[in-house]
Amino acid sequence: MSQSSPGSPLPPASPDLPVLRVAVLGAGTVGTEVLRLIAQQGEDLAHRIGGRLEVIGVSVRDLTRDRGEHVPADLLTTDPAALVREADLVIEVMGGIEPARTLLLDAMAHGASVVTANKALLAQDGPTLYEAADTHGVDLYFEAAVAGAIPLVRPVRESLAGDRIQRVLGIVNGTTNYILDAMTRTGASFDEALADAQELGYAEADPTADVQGHDAAAKASILASLAFHSRVRLGDVHCEGITEVSAQDIAAAGRMGRTIKLLSIVERVRDETGERISARVYPALIPDSHPLSSVSEAYNAVFIEADAAGSLMFYGQGAGGAPTASAILGDLVSAARQRVRGGVGPRESRYAELEQIPLDDLRNAFYISLTVQDRPGVLAEIAGTLSGYGISISTIHQELIDQSEDGGEKSLAHIGISTHRALESAMTASLDVFSSTATVLSIDSVLRIEGE
Amino acid sequence: MSQSSPGSPLPPASPDLPVLRVAVLGAGTVGTEVLRLIAQQGEDLAHRIGGRLEVIGVSVRDLTRDRGEHVPADLLTTDPAALVREADLVIEVMGGIEPARTLLLDAMAHGASVVTANKALLAQDGPTLYEAADTHGVDLYFEAAVAGAIPLVRPVRESLAGDRIQRVLGIVNGTTNYILDAMTRTGASFDEALADAQELGYAEADPTADVQGHDAAAKASILASLAFHSRVRLGDVHCEGITEVSAQDIAAAGRMGRTIKLLSIVERVRDETGERISARVYPALIPDSHPLSSVSEAYNAVFIEADAAGSLMFYGQGAGGAPTASAILGDLVSAARQRVRGGVGPRESRYAELEQIPLDDLRNAFYISLTVQDRPGVLAEIAGTLSGYGISISTIHQELIDQSEDGGEKSLAHIGISTHRALESAMTASLDVFSSTATVLSIDSVLRIEGE
């Protein structure tokens, strides 16, 4: 990792390069890695930027904790507000909405360019940050906010800036992928897999943001905004987590040659009312032959479909200190280069102002599982209800689950049904009927089927 | 593909946006697609750029050919030299070294930024182009030169600008991948698979640049230069093509659970003399479990290994009119934005000036196949030679191929040997011994094993 080597000593960068003052907000796993990379690659970065980075302070909540050799105690401060006003470049890895939001706005008002990994803040209030960057002529970069080290923000907003993105579909949350992957491999329940993930450090003590899909939804809102040149906020993203995914669902998917993954999907949808966009997060069954089905452990992978480029896939580590720090450093170099050479990076692009399509208007394929009374006519009744709402059945799997002694009314069966694509509203209506039908004892699962 | 839709009419871009004059050099498959995208996405591009693109001319060799609706006859010219002097932005998709080189230098001297897909020119004389861009304060973009629509140049030179890339390994030539994939699926010979590929449009009438590895080597030189901040020219890349890969090699690889792919590899190599870099192209055996082994038809896929980011993979269409045009348009938008807003894009970065490691000094694993006399002691002799040069055998497969009538001296055997990693120079020395040994009748194949 040293920048010099016996065979090829790195020529020193010119000593009179301009100096850029860097403030780091937060010294957790990512912040520490950012500081390590800046320290270890100082000479390389000076060459690449044409300027020298000088870390002028690191804001923390606890001054007394030892944070290792790359976080010198004399740089620590509990006054981030004062720190950001002195900086040319501010790296925000503290997370949360406040005080991060106020600090970044203040930093930009004082002329600093900003690099942030804060997906929640961007999803909730990105436009305010963009406007501040615009007003003050500074840069706002956030590659690390989506899929860690995987270059995704820059490809979407720059590489594909001359193309028309139709769809982005991906696994962008490592924790939930780790849990679903474990459930698939071992047959464990959600609770068991979550406990294992927590023990191994793949899930946090409070896993809500991950397992409820909020983290993936924040990333979907960022990707949708960039891909469709429209403002898509967190509240616009339909979001379902994985807490209801059962070992039975995983097994049923397996029987159908499918794997359950938590997907973030943003896409253009054209129908008779015109073109609208959809941003949604939910666990879905995808074919085992789909490349996303083999994305294991905490890895992330994202497909982008664009008119001219066709299908592109990006794969890598979506989280972790070093990968996230890599993305931040890439942005830092870009922002620093602009400082030195003039110019500004990409701005918010929201000219298209595409409307959101309500979930009800989407057409999706479904897998539903029901517990029903095992008596003649039940299947016909269920099929009739679905058919009445225009939903066509693709496959049915029926299994007796409780054979009572007299073989009579108390026998129960489990029915798993996969459907062809149908309106979400039609499925909702069918489920309403099922939940008020005596023969259907419970609706055990409702999952979409994607990637066909 | 229309930019307007009944539900969400695109708000028109301001009519008084600055106009950017675009010259297109070449109107083949890619040039035509570029012009189609500019025409169809005009309003979108104006919004994204903050300026309007006006195509002022398209240089061709034949004015009389009809090139479809998106290449208006009145824009055609056979005087590219005059055209580039009038342009703000020049798109070069004519290919070849001259006159492309002179035209691009002239364009930059007259203040135009340049977007080129010309990998051969960049690999042969990239530094001259970079210097011209630097001298005249204009941009030089070339995403389309490597792996078509797959964002690779921008991720390497920008997203990973704060990381330390150790290795880039990928399939970056669609034609050879199509041929090798067909050989693997059908058992066809190279000549048969090439003829099929030519018939289907996957290989050109003169396939030399592809099948000899020159195209992949040009891309390797570009990637190595960017990844290692050093100048790596085409002549620095060790290059072997796929013309010698036989159906027998493919079958032998299959028996070993491996697939043969043409790989472009650029990497840092540390040994006792320090850190050097290697750039090379050759057909290699990779494990069937390696993600690159399942890259089929004309697709491209590239792995990047960086210290902090870890392993990243990029996958998509590496060639074709529309995908290449997508990459060009992305660059065009970047270059146009800089024009409108000020600033310049990334420059050449060659500060590290890492030395090339000669092929002889590399350590590789090999698969070799020999035709030998089938008599006692032959295997021991071969094994002894390899061992004498420090090469350790991993697996041996022996097969009788010509049992003569008296079972005597004329019996022949085929021996396939895979080795552990050893110095290239040691393998060369061993092969020299084999070629002067009476018991070895022929050296049929020498292939590397990668991706273990």
Short mmCIF file of C-alpha atoms in Angstrom, two decimals, chain A residues 1-11 33 36-37 41 43-45 47-48 143 149-152 154-155 157-166 227 229 268 270-276 299 303 306-317 322-327 329-331 333-334 337-338 341-347 349 351-355, chain B residues 1-11 33 36-37 41 43-45 47-48 143 149-152 154-155 157-166 227 229 268 270-276 299 303 306-317 322-327 329-331 333-334 337-338 341-347 349 351-355:
data_model
loop_
_atom_site.label_atom_id
_atom_site.label_comp_id
_atom_site.label_asym_id
_atom_site.label_seq_id
_atom_site.Cartn_x
_atom_site.Cartn_y
_atom_site.Cartn_z
CA MET A 1 0.00 0.00 0.00
CA SER A 2 3.04 2.30 0.19
CA GLN A 3 3.21 4.72 -2.69
CA SER A 4 6.91 4.20 -3.21
CA SER A 5 8.70 1.06 -4.21
CA PRO A 6 12.35 0.20 -4.64
CA GLY A 7 12.12 -0.30 -8.41
CA SER A 8 10.01 2.69 -9.24
CA PRO A 9 10.23 5.51 -6.75
CA LEU A 10 7.31 7.85 -7.28
CA PRO A 11 8.54 11.22 -8.51
CA GLU A 33 -10.76 4.52 6.03
CA ARG A 36 -6.16 6.22 6.00
CA LEU A 37 -6.38 6.47 2.19
CA GLN A 41 -1.81 7.97 -0.92
CA GLU A 43 1.72 11.88 -2.96
CA ASP A 44 -0.36 9.98 -5.51
CA LEU A 45 -3.36 12.15 -4.82
CA HIS A 47 -0.22 14.18 -8.62
CA ARG A 48 -3.71 13.20 -9.65
CA GLU A 143 -21.04 8.21 -5.45
CA ALA A 149 -17.50 1.15 -4.32
CA ILE A 150 -19.46 0.28 -7.44
CA PRO A 151 -19.32 3.21 -9.85
CA LEU A 152 -23.00 3.82 -10.48
CA ARG A 154 -21.11 8.69 -12.25
CA PRO A 155 -22.02 6.20 -15.01
CA ARG A 157 -25.30 10.88 -14.66
CA GLU A 158 -22.28 11.14 -16.98
CA SER A 159 -21.52 8.02 -19.05
CA LEU A 160 -25.18 7.53 -19.98
CA ALA A 161 -25.97 11.25 -20.24
CA GLY A 162 -26.52 10.90 -23.99
CA ASP A 163 -28.68 7.80 -23.73
CA ARG A 164 -32.20 7.10 -22.55
CA ILE A 165 -32.30 4.88 -19.48
CA GLN A 166 -35.38 2.68 -19.38
CA ALA A 227 -31.81 8.24 -14.47
CA HIS A 229 -34.00 13.71 -14.83
CA ARG A 268 -40.10 4.26 -17.26
CA ARG A 270 -45.56 3.82 -20.93
CA ASP A 271 -49.27 3.24 -21.11
CA GLU A 272 -52.30 4.98 -22.64
CA THR A 273 -51.87 7.94 -20.28
CA GLY A 274 -48.31 8.53 -21.47
CA GLU A 275 -44.90 8.04 -19.93
CA ARG A 276 -44.47 7.96 -16.19
CA TYR A 299 -22.48 -8.10 -2.60
CA PHE A 303 -28.53 -3.78 -14.15
CA ALA A 306 -30.76 1.98 -21.86
CA ASP A 307 -32.04 2.43 -25.40
CA ALA A 308 -28.67 2.65 -27.11
CA ALA A 309 -26.31 1.01 -24.60
CA GLY A 310 -28.50 -2.06 -24.11
CA SER A 311 -28.07 -3.96 -20.84
CA LEU A 312 -25.17 -3.12 -18.57
CA MET A 313 -24.31 -4.81 -15.31
CA PHE A 314 -22.23 -3.52 -12.43
CA TYR A 315 -21.11 -5.72 -9.57
CA GLY A 316 -19.04 -5.30 -6.44
CA GLN A 317 -18.97 -4.54 -2.74
CA ALA A 322 -12.73 0.56 2.48
CA PRO A 323 -15.10 0.20 -0.52
CA THR A 324 -17.18 3.18 0.59
CA ALA A 325 -14.01 5.18 1.20
CA SER A 326 -12.84 4.34 -2.33
CA ALA A 327 -15.99 5.91 -3.77
CA LEU A 329 -11.94 9.42 -2.57
CA GLY A 330 -12.90 9.23 -6.25
CA ASP A 331 -15.38 12.04 -5.69
CA VAL A 333 -10.35 13.87 -6.43
CA SER A 334 -13.00 15.11 -8.89
CA ARG A 337 -9.55 18.90 -9.56
CA GLN A 338 -12.39 21.32 -10.22
CA ARG A 341 -8.56 23.83 -12.61
CA GLY A 342 -11.88 25.63 -12.49
CA GLY A 343 -15.23 24.38 -13.67
CA VAL A 344 -17.97 22.56 -11.85
CA GLY A 345 -19.23 19.00 -11.92
CA PRO A 346 -22.69 17.80 -12.94
CA ARG A 347 -25.66 19.70 -11.53
CA SER A 349 -30.96 17.53 -13.81
CA TYR A 351 -35.99 19.04 -16.54
CA ALA A 352 -38.07 16.01 -17.54
CA GLU A 353 -40.34 16.29 -14.50
CA LEU A 354 -41.84 12.90 -15.17
CA GLU A 355 -44.79 11.92 -13.04
CA MET B 1 -37.64 6.84 -28.68
CA SER B 2 -39.43 10.15 -29.08
CA GLN B 3 -38.53 12.63 -26.38
CA SER B 4 -42.12 13.71 -25.89
CA SER B 5 -45.02 11.65 -24.64
CA PRO B 6 -48.71 12.44 -24.21
CA GLY B 7 -48.67 12.20 -20.44
CA SER B 8 -45.51 14.13 -19.77
CA PRO B 9 -44.60 16.58 -22.50
CA LEU B 10 -40.98 17.55 -22.14
CA PRO B 11 -40.68 21.23 -21.24
CA GLU B 33 -26.12 5.93 -34.76
CA ARG B 36 -29.63 9.37 -34.98
CA LEU B 37 -29.25 9.84 -31.22
CA GLN B 41 -32.75 13.35 -28.34
CA GLU B 43 -34.32 18.53 -26.71
CA ASP B 44 -33.16 16.18 -23.97
CA LEU B 45 -29.53 16.85 -24.79
CA HIS B 47 -31.51 20.32 -21.23
CA ARG B 48 -28.70 18.08 -20.06
CA GLU B 143 -15.02 6.09 -23.46
CA ALA B 149 -21.17 1.01 -24.04
CA ILE B 150 -19.67 -0.30 -20.82
CA PRO B 151 -18.55 2.62 -18.68
CA LEU B 152 -14.92 1.74 -18.05
CA ARG B 154 -14.63 7.08 -16.75
CA PRO B 155 -14.76 4.68 -13.76
CA ARG B 157 -9.86 7.57 -14.46
CA GLU B 158 -12.47 9.25 -12.21
CA SER B 159 -14.40 6.91 -9.90
CA LEU B 160 -11.25 5.06 -8.88
CA ALA B 161 -9.01 8.13 -8.93
CA GLY B 162 -8.57 7.92 -5.16
CA ASP B 163 -7.88 4.21 -5.08
CA ARG B 164 -4.98 2.02 -6.13
CA ILE B 165 -5.85 -0.31 -9.00
CA GLN B 166 -3.93 -3.57 -8.86
CA ALA B 227 -5.02 2.49 -14.30
CA HIS B 229 -0.78 6.59 -14.38
CA ARG B 268 0.98 -4.27 -11.02
CA ARG B 270 5.86 -6.58 -7.23
CA ASP B 271 9.01 -8.62 -6.95
CA GLU B 272 12.47 -8.15 -5.50
CA THR B 273 13.26 -5.47 -8.12
CA GLY B 274 10.26 -3.41 -7.03
CA GLU B 275 6.94 -2.57 -8.60
CA ARG B 276 6.45 -2.80 -12.33
CA TYR B 299 -20.43 -9.57 -24.83
CA PHE B 303 -12.91 -7.11 -13.62
CA ALA B 306 -8.40 -2.11 -6.41
CA ASP B 307 -6.97 -1.89 -2.89
CA ALA B 308 -9.93 -0.19 -1.26
CA ALA B 309 -12.78 -0.93 -3.65
CA GLY B 310 -12.05 -4.64 -3.84
CA SER B 311 -13.28 -6.49 -6.94
CA LEU B 312 -15.63 -4.75 -9.33
CA MET B 313 -17.16 -6.23 -12.45
CA PHE B 314 -18.59 -4.44 -15.47
CA TYR B 315 -20.57 -6.24 -18.14
CA GLY B 316 -22.36 -5.28 -21.33
CA GLN B 317 -22.18 -4.89 -25.08
CA ALA B 322 -25.88 1.84 -30.84
CA PRO B 323 -23.81 0.80 -27.78
CA THR B 324 -20.72 2.56 -29.12
CA ALA B 325 -22.80 5.62 -29.95
CA SER B 326 -24.15 5.65 -26.38
CA ALA B 327 -20.61 5.91 -25.04
CA LEU B 329 -22.87 10.66 -26.63
CA GLY B 330 -22.02 10.42 -22.92
CA ASP B 331 -18.61 11.89 -23.67
CA VAL B 333 -22.44 15.68 -23.19
CA SER B 334 -19.46 15.94 -20.81
CA ARG B 337 -21.04 20.85 -20.55
CA GLN B 338 -17.44 21.95 -20.05
CA ARG B 341 -19.87 26.02 -17.97
CA GLY B 342 -16.12 26.27 -18.18
CA GLY B 343 -13.55 23.87 -16.83
CA VAL B 344 -11.82 20.94 -18.43
CA GLY B 345 -12.13 17.19 -18.01
CA PRO B 346 -9.45 14.79 -16.82
CA ARG B 347 -6.01 15.16 -18.34
CA SER B 349 -2.01 11.22 -15.79
CA TYR B 351 3.25 10.78 -13.13
CA ALA B 352 3.92 7.27 -11.81
CA GLU B 353 6.03 6.32 -14.83
CA LEU B 354 6.04 2.68 -13.83
CA GLU B 355 8.31 0.40 -15.81
#
